[in-house]
PDB file of C-alpha atoms and ligand atoms in Angstrom:
ATOM      1  CA  UNK A   1      -0.803  19.199  73.799  1.00  0.00           C
ATOM      2  CA  UNK A   2      -0.714  22.767  72.550  1.00  0.00           C
ATOM      3  CA  UNK A   3      -3.694  23.797  70.448  1.00  0.00           C
ATOM      4  CA  UNK A   4      -2.634  24.892  66.962  1.00  0.00           C
ATOM      5  CA  UNK A   5      -3.795  28.469  67.458  1.00  0.00           C
ATOM      6  CA  UNK A   6      -1.589  28.792  70.556  1.00  0.00           C
ATOM      7  CA  UNK A   7       1.586  27.963  68.683  1.00  0.00           C
ATOM      8  CA  UNK A   8       3.861  30.909  68.011  1.00  0.00           C
ATOM      9  CA  UNK A   9       2.363  33.286  65.507  1.00  0.00           C
ATOM     10  CA  UNK A  10       3.416  36.615  64.027  1.00  0.00           C
ATOM     11  CA  UNK A  11       6.609  36.412  62.034  1.00  0.00           C
ATOM     12  CA  UNK A  12       7.136  32.734  62.589  1.00  0.00           C
ATOM     13  CA  UNK A  13       6.652  31.040  59.204  1.00  0.00           C
ATOM     14  CA  UNK A  14       5.864  27.742  60.867  1.00  0.00           C
ATOM     15  CA  UNK A  15       2.619  29.142  62.277  1.00  0.00           C
ATOM     16  CA  UNK A  16       1.151  29.009  58.779  1.00  0.00           C
ATOM     17  CA  UNK A  17       1.640  25.252  58.653  1.00  0.00           C
ATOM     18  CA  UNK A  18      -0.996  24.772  61.304  1.00  0.00           C
ATOM     19  CA  UNK A  19      -3.625  26.807  59.541  1.00  0.00           C
ATOM     20  CA  UNK A  20      -6.507  24.664  58.383  1.00  0.00           C
ATOM     21  CA  UNK A  21      -5.042  21.302  59.254  1.00  0.00           C
ATOM     22  CA  UNK A  22      -5.720  19.396  62.457  1.00  0.00           C
ATOM     23  CA  UNK A  23      -2.471  18.336  64.019  1.00  0.00           C
ATOM     24  CA  UNK A  24      -1.934  14.997  65.684  1.00  0.00           C
ATOM     25  CA  UNK A  25       1.718  15.611  66.478  1.00  0.00           C
ATOM     26  CA  UNK A  26       2.436  17.727  69.534  1.00  0.00           C
ATOM     27  CA  UNK A  27       2.772  21.220  68.067  1.00  0.00           C
ATOM     28  CA  UNK A  28       5.693  22.269  70.260  1.00  0.00           C
ATOM     29  CA  UNK A  29       7.604  19.108  69.364  1.00  0.00           C
ATOM     30  CA  UNK A  30       6.943  19.678  65.684  1.00  0.00           C
ATOM     31  CA  UNK A  31       8.073  23.275  66.103  1.00  0.00           C
ATOM     32  CA  UNK A  32      11.318  21.971  67.600  1.00  0.00           C
ATOM     33  CA  UNK A  33      11.771  19.610  64.647  1.00  0.00           C
ATOM     34  CA  UNK A  34      11.155  22.527  62.302  1.00  0.00           C
ATOM     35  CA  UNK A  35      13.703  24.663  64.137  1.00  0.00           C
ATOM     36  CA  UNK A  36      16.285  21.892  63.748  1.00  0.00           C
ATOM     37  CA  UNK A  37      15.784  21.304  60.043  1.00  0.00           C
ATOM     38  CA  UNK A  38      17.752  23.168  57.385  1.00  0.00           C
ATOM     39  CA  UNK A  39      15.848  26.400  56.813  1.00  0.00           C
ATOM     40  CA  UNK A  40      14.011  27.434  53.668  1.00  0.00           C
ATOM     41  CA  UNK A  41      15.797  29.621  51.183  1.00  0.00           C
ATOM     42  CA  UNK A  42      14.186  32.922  50.269  1.00  0.00           C
ATOM     43  CA  UNK A  43      12.566  31.403  47.157  1.00  0.00           C
ATOM     44  CA  UNK A  44      10.589  28.897  49.241  1.00  0.00           C
ATOM     45  CA  UNK A  45       9.612  31.578  51.766  1.00  0.00           C
ATOM     46  CA  UNK A  46       8.133  33.634  48.926  1.00  0.00           C
ATOM     47  CA  UNK A  47       6.503  30.566  47.314  1.00  0.00           C
ATOM     48  CA  UNK A  48       4.890  29.652  50.614  1.00  0.00           C
ATOM     49  CA  UNK A  49       3.750  33.208  51.299  1.00  0.00           C
ATOM     50  CA  UNK A  50       2.232  33.616  47.829  1.00  0.00           C
ATOM     51  CA  UNK A  51       0.505  30.245  48.138  1.00  0.00           C
ATOM     52  CA  UNK A  52      -1.009  31.158  51.499  1.00  0.00           C
ATOM     53  CA  UNK A  53      -2.012  34.620  50.231  1.00  0.00           C
ATOM     54  CA  UNK A  54      -3.634  33.548  46.977  1.00  0.00           C
ATOM     55  CA  UNK A  55      -4.655  29.874  47.000  1.00  0.00           C
ATOM     56  CA  UNK A  56      -7.553  27.990  48.562  1.00  0.00           C
ATOM     57  CA  UNK A  57      -6.437  25.259  50.972  1.00  0.00           C
ATOM     58  CA  UNK A  58      -2.796  26.403  51.075  1.00  0.00           C
ATOM     59  CA  UNK A  59      -2.117  23.887  53.840  1.00  0.00           C
ATOM     60  CA  UNK A  60      -1.951  21.272  51.061  1.00  0.00           C
ATOM     61  CA  UNK A  61       1.609  22.464  50.480  1.00  0.00           C
ATOM     62  CA  UNK A  62       4.019  19.975  52.035  1.00  0.00           C
ATOM     63  CA  UNK A  63       6.074  22.656  53.795  1.00  0.00           C
ATOM     64  CA  UNK A  64       9.589  22.603  55.165  1.00  0.00           C
ATOM     65  CA  UNK A  65       9.780  19.358  57.189  1.00  0.00           C
ATOM     66  CA  UNK A  66       8.234  17.103  54.578  1.00  0.00           C
ATOM     67  CA  UNK A  67       9.858  18.996  51.724  1.00  0.00           C
ATOM     68  CA  UNK A  68      13.303  18.517  53.231  1.00  0.00           C
ATOM     69  CA  UNK A  69      12.473  14.866  53.940  1.00  0.00           C
ATOM     70  CA  UNK A  70      11.467  14.281  50.310  1.00  0.00           C
ATOM     71  CA  UNK A  71      14.665  15.958  49.169  1.00  0.00           C
ATOM     72  CA  UNK A  72      16.646  13.713  51.534  1.00  0.00           C
ATOM     73  CA  UNK A  73      14.865  10.629  50.128  1.00  0.00           C
ATOM     74  CA  UNK A  74      15.907  11.639  46.622  1.00  0.00           C
ATOM     75  CA  UNK A  75      19.492  12.069  47.798  1.00  0.00           C
ATOM     76  CA  UNK A  76      19.573   8.771  49.712  1.00  0.00           C
ATOM     77  CA  UNK A  77      17.966   6.702  46.953  1.00  0.00           C
ATOM     78  CA  UNK A  78      19.996   8.357  44.202  1.00  0.00           C
ATOM     79  CA  UNK A  79      16.750   8.803  42.271  1.00  0.00           C
ATOM     80  CA  UNK A  80      17.110  10.274  38.791  1.00  0.00           C
ATOM     81  CA  UNK A  81      13.606  10.025  37.407  1.00  0.00           C
ATOM     82  CA  UNK A  82      10.673  11.079  39.579  1.00  0.00           C
ATOM     83  CA  UNK A  83       6.911  11.140  39.048  1.00  0.00           C
ATOM     84  CA  UNK A  84       4.855  13.451  41.237  1.00  0.00           C
ATOM     85  CA  UNK A  85       1.070  13.147  41.265  1.00  0.00           C
ATOM     86  CA  UNK A  86      -0.263  16.426  42.680  1.00  0.00           C
ATOM     87  CA  UNK A  87       2.042  19.417  42.158  1.00  0.00           C
ATOM     88  CA  UNK A  88      -0.101  22.284  43.521  1.00  0.00           C
ATOM     89  CA  UNK A  89       2.158  25.379  43.554  1.00  0.00           C
ATOM     90  CA  UNK A  90       5.319  23.343  43.199  1.00  0.00           C
ATOM     91  CA  UNK A  91       6.942  23.232  46.636  1.00  0.00           C
ATOM     92  CA  UNK A  92       7.586  19.454  46.764  1.00  0.00           C
ATOM     93  CA  UNK A  93       8.526  19.158  43.076  1.00  0.00           C
ATOM     94  CA  UNK A  94      11.116  21.917  43.424  1.00  0.00           C
ATOM     95  CA  UNK A  95      12.506  20.501  46.671  1.00  0.00           C
ATOM     96  CA  UNK A  96      12.946  17.056  45.099  1.00  0.00           C
ATOM     97  CA  UNK A  97      14.486  18.529  41.947  1.00  0.00           C
ATOM     98  CA  UNK A  98      17.246  20.147  44.038  1.00  0.00           C
ATOM     99  CA  UNK A  99      18.605  16.707  44.996  1.00  0.00           C
ATOM    100  CA  UNK A 100      18.607  15.405  41.432  1.00  0.00           C
ATOM    101  CA  UNK A 101      21.715  15.296  39.283  1.00  0.00           C
ATOM    102  CA  UNK A 102      21.857  17.710  36.329  1.00  0.00           C
ATOM    103  CA  UNK A 103      20.310  15.113  34.014  1.00  0.00           C
ATOM    104  CA  UNK A 104      17.658  14.116  36.573  1.00  0.00           C
ATOM    105  CA  UNK A 105      13.982  14.741  35.948  1.00  0.00           C
ATOM    106  CA  UNK A 106      10.671  15.324  37.738  1.00  0.00           C
ATOM    107  CA  UNK A 107       7.435  14.808  35.834  1.00  0.00           C
ATOM    108  CA  UNK A 108       4.660  16.395  37.865  1.00  0.00           C
ATOM    109  CA  UNK A 109       0.884  16.168  37.334  1.00  0.00           C
ATOM    110  CA  UNK A 110      -1.562  18.972  38.117  1.00  0.00           C
ATOM    111  CA  UNK A 111      -5.067  19.966  37.123  1.00  0.00           C
ATOM    112  CA  UNK A 112      -5.434  23.493  38.518  1.00  0.00           C
ATOM    113  CA  UNK A 113      -4.123  26.258  36.171  1.00  0.00           C
ATOM    114  CA  UNK A 114      -3.937  28.796  39.010  1.00  0.00           C
ATOM    115  CA  UNK A 115      -1.558  26.514  40.910  1.00  0.00           C
ATOM    116  CA  UNK A 116       0.348  25.870  37.695  1.00  0.00           C
ATOM    117  CA  UNK A 117       0.938  29.593  37.106  1.00  0.00           C
ATOM    118  CA  UNK A 118       2.518  30.032  40.529  1.00  0.00           C
ATOM    119  CA  UNK A 119       4.635  26.891  40.155  1.00  0.00           C
ATOM    120  CA  UNK A 120       5.934  27.981  36.750  1.00  0.00           C
ATOM    121  CA  UNK A 121       6.950  31.360  38.144  1.00  0.00           C
ATOM    122  CA  UNK A 122       9.102  29.824  40.885  1.00  0.00           C
ATOM    123  CA  UNK A 123      10.462  27.005  38.700  1.00  0.00           C
ATOM    124  CA  UNK A 124      11.669  29.684  36.258  1.00  0.00           C
ATOM    125  CA  UNK A 125      13.488  31.424  39.087  1.00  0.00           C
ATOM    126  CA  UNK A 126      15.275  28.303  40.336  1.00  0.00           C
ATOM    127  CA  UNK A 127      18.411  26.819  38.756  1.00  0.00           C
ATOM    128  CA  UNK A 128      16.695  23.425  39.192  1.00  0.00           C
ATOM    129  CA  UNK A 129      13.407  24.352  37.526  1.00  0.00           C
ATOM    130  CA  UNK A 130      14.606  23.088  34.149  1.00  0.00           C
ATOM    131  CA  UNK A 131      14.553  19.540  35.580  1.00  0.00           C
ATOM    132  CA  UNK A 132      10.772  19.715  36.009  1.00  0.00           C
ATOM    133  CA  UNK A 133       8.105  18.970  33.388  1.00  0.00           C
ATOM    134  CA  UNK A 134       4.538  19.909  34.281  1.00  0.00           C
ATOM    135  CA  UNK A 135       1.783  17.720  32.828  1.00  0.00           C
ATOM    136  CA  UNK A 136      -1.616  19.388  33.092  1.00  0.00           C
ATOM    137  CA  UNK A 137      -4.824  17.333  33.121  1.00  0.00           C
ATOM    138  CA  UNK A 138      -6.247  14.429  35.057  1.00  0.00           C
ATOM    139  CA  UNK A 139      -3.309  12.534  36.479  1.00  0.00           C
ATOM    140  CA  UNK A 140      -4.789   9.110  35.707  1.00  0.00           C
ATOM    141  CA  UNK A 141      -4.917  10.085  32.027  1.00  0.00           C
ATOM    142  CA  UNK A 142      -1.410  11.551  32.135  1.00  0.00           C
ATOM    143  CA  UNK A 143       0.038   8.411  33.732  1.00  0.00           C
ATOM    144  CA  UNK A 144      -1.282   6.367  30.793  1.00  0.00           C
ATOM    145  CA  UNK A 145       1.007   8.369  28.505  1.00  0.00           C
ATOM    146  CA  UNK A 146       4.163   7.834  30.589  1.00  0.00           C
ATOM    147  CA  UNK A 147       6.642   5.030  30.176  1.00  0.00           C
ATOM    148  CA  UNK A 148       9.023   5.376  33.128  1.00  0.00           C
ATOM    149  CA  UNK A 149      10.875   3.688  34.626  1.00  0.00           C
ATOM    150  CA  UNK A 150      10.642   5.927  37.684  1.00  0.00           C
ATOM    151  CA  UNK A 151      12.927   5.671  40.691  1.00  0.00           C
ATOM    152  CA  UNK A 152      10.473   7.476  42.927  1.00  0.00           C
ATOM    153  CA  UNK A 153       6.749   8.242  42.715  1.00  0.00           C
ATOM    154  CA  UNK A 154       5.182  10.770  45.095  1.00  0.00           C
ATOM    155  CA  UNK A 155       1.381  10.475  45.386  1.00  0.00           C
ATOM    156  CA  UNK A 156      -0.187  13.686  46.703  1.00  0.00           C
ATOM    157  CA  UNK A 157      -3.325  14.439  44.657  1.00  0.00           C
ATOM    158  CA  UNK A 158      -7.066  13.766  45.205  1.00  0.00           C
ATOM    159  CA  UNK A 159      -7.535  11.187  47.938  1.00  0.00           C
ATOM    160  CA  UNK A 160     -10.333   9.093  46.317  1.00  0.00           C
ATOM    161  CA  UNK A 161      -7.860   8.136  43.569  1.00  0.00           C
ATOM    162  CA  UNK A 162      -4.938   7.152  45.800  1.00  0.00           C
ATOM    163  CA  UNK A 163      -5.421   3.395  45.175  1.00  0.00           C
ATOM    164  CA  UNK A 164      -5.837   4.063  41.451  1.00  0.00           C
ATOM    165  CA  UNK A 165      -2.652   6.143  41.366  1.00  0.00           C
ATOM    166  CA  UNK A 166      -0.772   3.403  43.200  1.00  0.00           C
ATOM    167  CA  UNK A 167      -1.895   0.685  40.785  1.00  0.00           C
ATOM    168  CA  UNK A 168      -1.433   2.858  37.690  1.00  0.00           C
ATOM    169  CA  UNK A 169       2.052   4.001  38.665  1.00  0.00           C
ATOM    170  CA  UNK A 170       3.266   0.669  40.037  1.00  0.00           C
ATOM    171  CA  UNK A 171       4.288  -0.885  36.692  1.00  0.00           C
ATOM    172  CA  UNK A 172       6.239   2.305  35.902  1.00  0.00           C
ATOM    173  CA  UNK A 173       8.368   2.036  39.047  1.00  0.00           C
ATOM    174  CA  UNK A 174      11.641   0.202  38.629  1.00  0.00           C
ATOM    175  CA  UNK A 175      12.281  -2.788  40.894  1.00  0.00           C
ATOM    176  CA  UNK A 176      14.032  -1.268  43.918  1.00  0.00           C
ATOM    177  CA  UNK A 177      12.174   2.016  43.391  1.00  0.00           C
ATOM    178  CA  UNK A 178      10.106   3.871  45.962  1.00  0.00           C
ATOM    179  CA  UNK A 179       6.456   4.926  46.107  1.00  0.00           C
ATOM    180  CA  UNK A 180       5.630   7.619  48.669  1.00  0.00           C
ATOM    181  CA  UNK A 181       2.048   8.421  49.653  1.00  0.00           C
ATOM    182  CA  UNK A 182       1.275  11.675  51.465  1.00  0.00           C
ATOM    183  CA  UNK A 183      -1.412  12.431  54.084  1.00  0.00           C
ATOM    184  CA  UNK A 184      -1.808   8.758  54.924  1.00  0.00           C
ATOM    185  CA  UNK A 185      -2.862   9.496  58.518  1.00  0.00           C
ATOM    186  CA  UNK A 186      -5.223  12.303  57.430  1.00  0.00           C
ATOM    187  CA  UNK A 187      -5.044  14.364  60.622  1.00  0.00           C
ATOM    188  CA  UNK A 188      -5.592  11.147  62.600  1.00  0.00           C
ATOM    189  CA  UNK A 189      -9.053  10.631  61.075  1.00  0.00           C
ATOM    190  CA  UNK A 190      -7.940   7.208  59.784  1.00  0.00           C
ATOM    191  CA  UNK A 191      -8.722   5.897  63.271  1.00  0.00           C
ATOM    192  CA  UNK A 192     -12.420   6.631  62.812  1.00  0.00           C
ATOM    193  CA  UNK A 193     -13.244   7.074  59.110  1.00  0.00           C
ATOM    194  CA  UNK A 194     -16.450   9.061  58.653  1.00  0.00           C
ATOM    195  CA  UNK A 195     -16.122  10.492  55.137  1.00  0.00           C
ATOM    196  CA  UNK A 196     -15.113   9.360  51.653  1.00  0.00           C
ATOM    197  CA  UNK A 197     -11.651  10.938  51.668  1.00  0.00           C
ATOM    198  CA  UNK A 198     -10.761   9.275  54.958  1.00  0.00           C
ATOM    199  CA  UNK A 199     -12.108   5.909  53.784  1.00  0.00           C
ATOM    200  CA  UNK A 200     -10.039   6.259  50.590  1.00  0.00           C
ATOM    201  CA  UNK A 201      -6.899   6.947  52.604  1.00  0.00           C
ATOM    202  CA  UNK A 202      -7.550   3.933  54.829  1.00  0.00           C
ATOM    203  CA  UNK A 203      -8.098   1.780  51.715  1.00  0.00           C
ATOM    204  CA  UNK A 204      -4.787   2.994  50.313  1.00  0.00           C
ATOM    205  CA  UNK A 205      -2.954   2.276  53.568  1.00  0.00           C
ATOM    206  CA  UNK A 206      -4.425  -1.229  53.638  1.00  0.00           C
ATOM    207  CA  UNK A 207      -3.665  -1.827  49.962  1.00  0.00           C
ATOM    208  CA  UNK A 208       0.002  -1.052  50.527  1.00  0.00           C
ATOM    209  CA  UNK A 209       0.117  -2.964  53.801  1.00  0.00           C
ATOM    210  CA  UNK A 210      -1.295  -6.082  52.088  1.00  0.00           C
ATOM    211  CA  UNK A 211       0.825  -5.776  48.946  1.00  0.00           C
ATOM    212  CA  UNK A 212       3.441  -8.579  48.838  1.00  0.00           C
ATOM    213  CA  UNK A 213       5.251  -6.707  46.039  1.00  0.00           C
ATOM    214  CA  UNK A 214       6.515  -4.055  48.468  1.00  0.00           C
ATOM    215  CA  UNK A 215       8.221  -3.504  51.787  1.00  0.00           C
ATOM    216  CA  UNK A 216       6.515  -0.604  53.547  1.00  0.00           C
ATOM    217  CA  UNK A 217       6.651   1.772  56.492  1.00  0.00           C
ATOM    218  CA  UNK A 218       3.965   4.238  57.616  1.00  0.00           C
ATOM    219  CA  UNK A 219       5.584   7.331  59.115  1.00  0.00           C
ATOM    220  CA  UNK A 220       4.127  10.010  61.390  1.00  0.00           C
ATOM    221  CA  UNK A 221       5.858  12.805  59.491  1.00  0.00           C
ATOM    222  CA  UNK A 222       3.525  15.833  59.242  1.00  0.00           C
ATOM    223  CA  UNK A 223       0.187  14.340  58.080  1.00  0.00           C
ATOM    224  CA  UNK A 224       1.588  10.816  57.644  1.00  0.00           C
ATOM    225  CA  UNK A 225       3.768   9.425  54.850  1.00  0.00           C
ATOM    226  CA  UNK A 226       3.668   5.865  53.470  1.00  0.00           C
ATOM    227  CA  UNK A 227       6.921   4.581  51.995  1.00  0.00           C
ATOM    228  CA  UNK A 228       6.626   1.480  49.823  1.00  0.00           C
ATOM    229  CA  UNK A 229       9.804  -0.032  48.357  1.00  0.00           C
ATOM    230  CA  UNK A 230       9.182  -2.178  45.281  1.00  0.00           C
ATOM    231  CA  UNK A 231      10.898  -5.528  45.738  1.00  0.00           C
ATOM    232  CA  UNK A 232      13.522  -6.570  43.199  1.00  0.00           C
TER     233      UNK A 232
HETATM  234  C1  SAM B 301      -2.124  18.177  48.246  1.00  0.00           C
HETATM  235  S1  SAM B 301      -1.957  19.129  46.802  1.00  0.00           S
HETATM  236  C2  SAM B 301      -0.285  18.830  46.327  1.00  0.00           C
HETATM  237  C3  SAM B 301       0.710  19.594  47.187  1.00  0.00           C
HETATM  238  C4  SAM B 301       2.096  19.648  46.575  1.00  0.00           C
HETATM  239  N1  SAM B 301       2.703  18.343  46.563  1.00  0.00           N
HETATM  240  C5  SAM B 301       2.955  20.663  47.307  1.00  0.00           C
HETATM  241  O1  SAM B 301       3.901  20.305  47.988  1.00  0.00           O
HETATM  242  O2  SAM B 301       2.657  21.854  47.231  1.00  0.00           O
HETATM  243  C6  SAM B 301      -2.905  18.186  45.652  1.00  0.00           C
HETATM  244  C7  SAM B 301      -2.927  18.754  44.243  1.00  0.00           C
HETATM  245  O3  SAM B 301      -3.476  17.733  43.387  1.00  0.00           O
HETATM  246  C8  SAM B 301      -4.218  18.366  42.379  1.00  0.00           C
HETATM  247  N2  SAM B 301      -5.176  17.412  41.820  1.00  0.00           N
HETATM  248  C9  SAM B 301      -6.369  17.028  42.328  1.00  0.00           C
HETATM  249  N3  SAM B 301      -6.963  16.128  41.537  1.00  0.00           N
HETATM  250  C10 SAM B 301      -6.125  15.933  40.487  1.00  0.00           C
HETATM  251  C11 SAM B 301      -6.182  15.121  39.313  1.00  0.00           C
HETATM  252  N4  SAM B 301      -7.223  14.305  39.077  1.00  0.00           N
HETATM  253  N5  SAM B 301      -5.148  15.164  38.465  1.00  0.00           N
HETATM  254  C12 SAM B 301      -4.083  15.972  38.695  1.00  0.00           C
HETATM  255  N6  SAM B 301      -3.983  16.762  39.783  1.00  0.00           N
HETATM  256  C13 SAM B 301      -4.985  16.746  40.666  1.00  0.00           C
HETATM  257  C14 SAM B 301      -4.884  19.549  43.089  1.00  0.00           C
HETATM  258  O4  SAM B 301      -5.256  20.549  42.151  1.00  0.00           O
HETATM  259  C15 SAM B 301      -3.797  19.983  44.059  1.00  0.00           C
HETATM  260  O5  SAM B 301      -3.050  21.049  43.550  1.00  0.00           O
END
């Protein structure tokens, strides 16, 4: 296992992905996966660099591997209406929007105006930005105002509310729709939960695992992704 700080640095954009997040996937293997995934366009390079230069906890950004995977999920499911809970500076929302048809839509929830300002700047620059609506405020309050139906919901905000987001969004997901939870392995800390965030993630994982309304798979992509398909 290569320690994160030993992974290629300098001009390699992937080195930033390791900053501040414990890795449980072999870093060299993940580097290989990164090197064999369609590269970021210049817009995403600049979005990532600005996020890492100006934001606290920039490692929250999903990055290339997960971003491309989310985009692929949108393509494969043919999703048209997406709800994102936790936009940050907009990387995942913009990636998903690229796979939507012209009349497709992403509604994304955020609470931090500094993150919002960066996201708006890059959404304005992208030909897909007009598919995205930002809803500022507490996501649980925002969800109450939405009617759906959503084809895909991506949960990536504050961890203590993961179960609440799942239950609040569930009725808005169409039968046959997908709920995706991010960070569900929480740097591997789920194996020995010692803090509230980790316990909340474990509770979410168990909630989905025990939910007869869904078919689910827990993936070791980046920090862990839970996919839950709502039965028809
Ligand atoms: C992990 S980041 C999202 C990363 C994003 N998906 C990306 O790819 O860049 C979580 C975001 O959720 C936001 N957040 C936290 N609590 C929230 C709440 N109660 N309502 C809405 N957003 C919240 C944070 O401000 C933060 O920007």
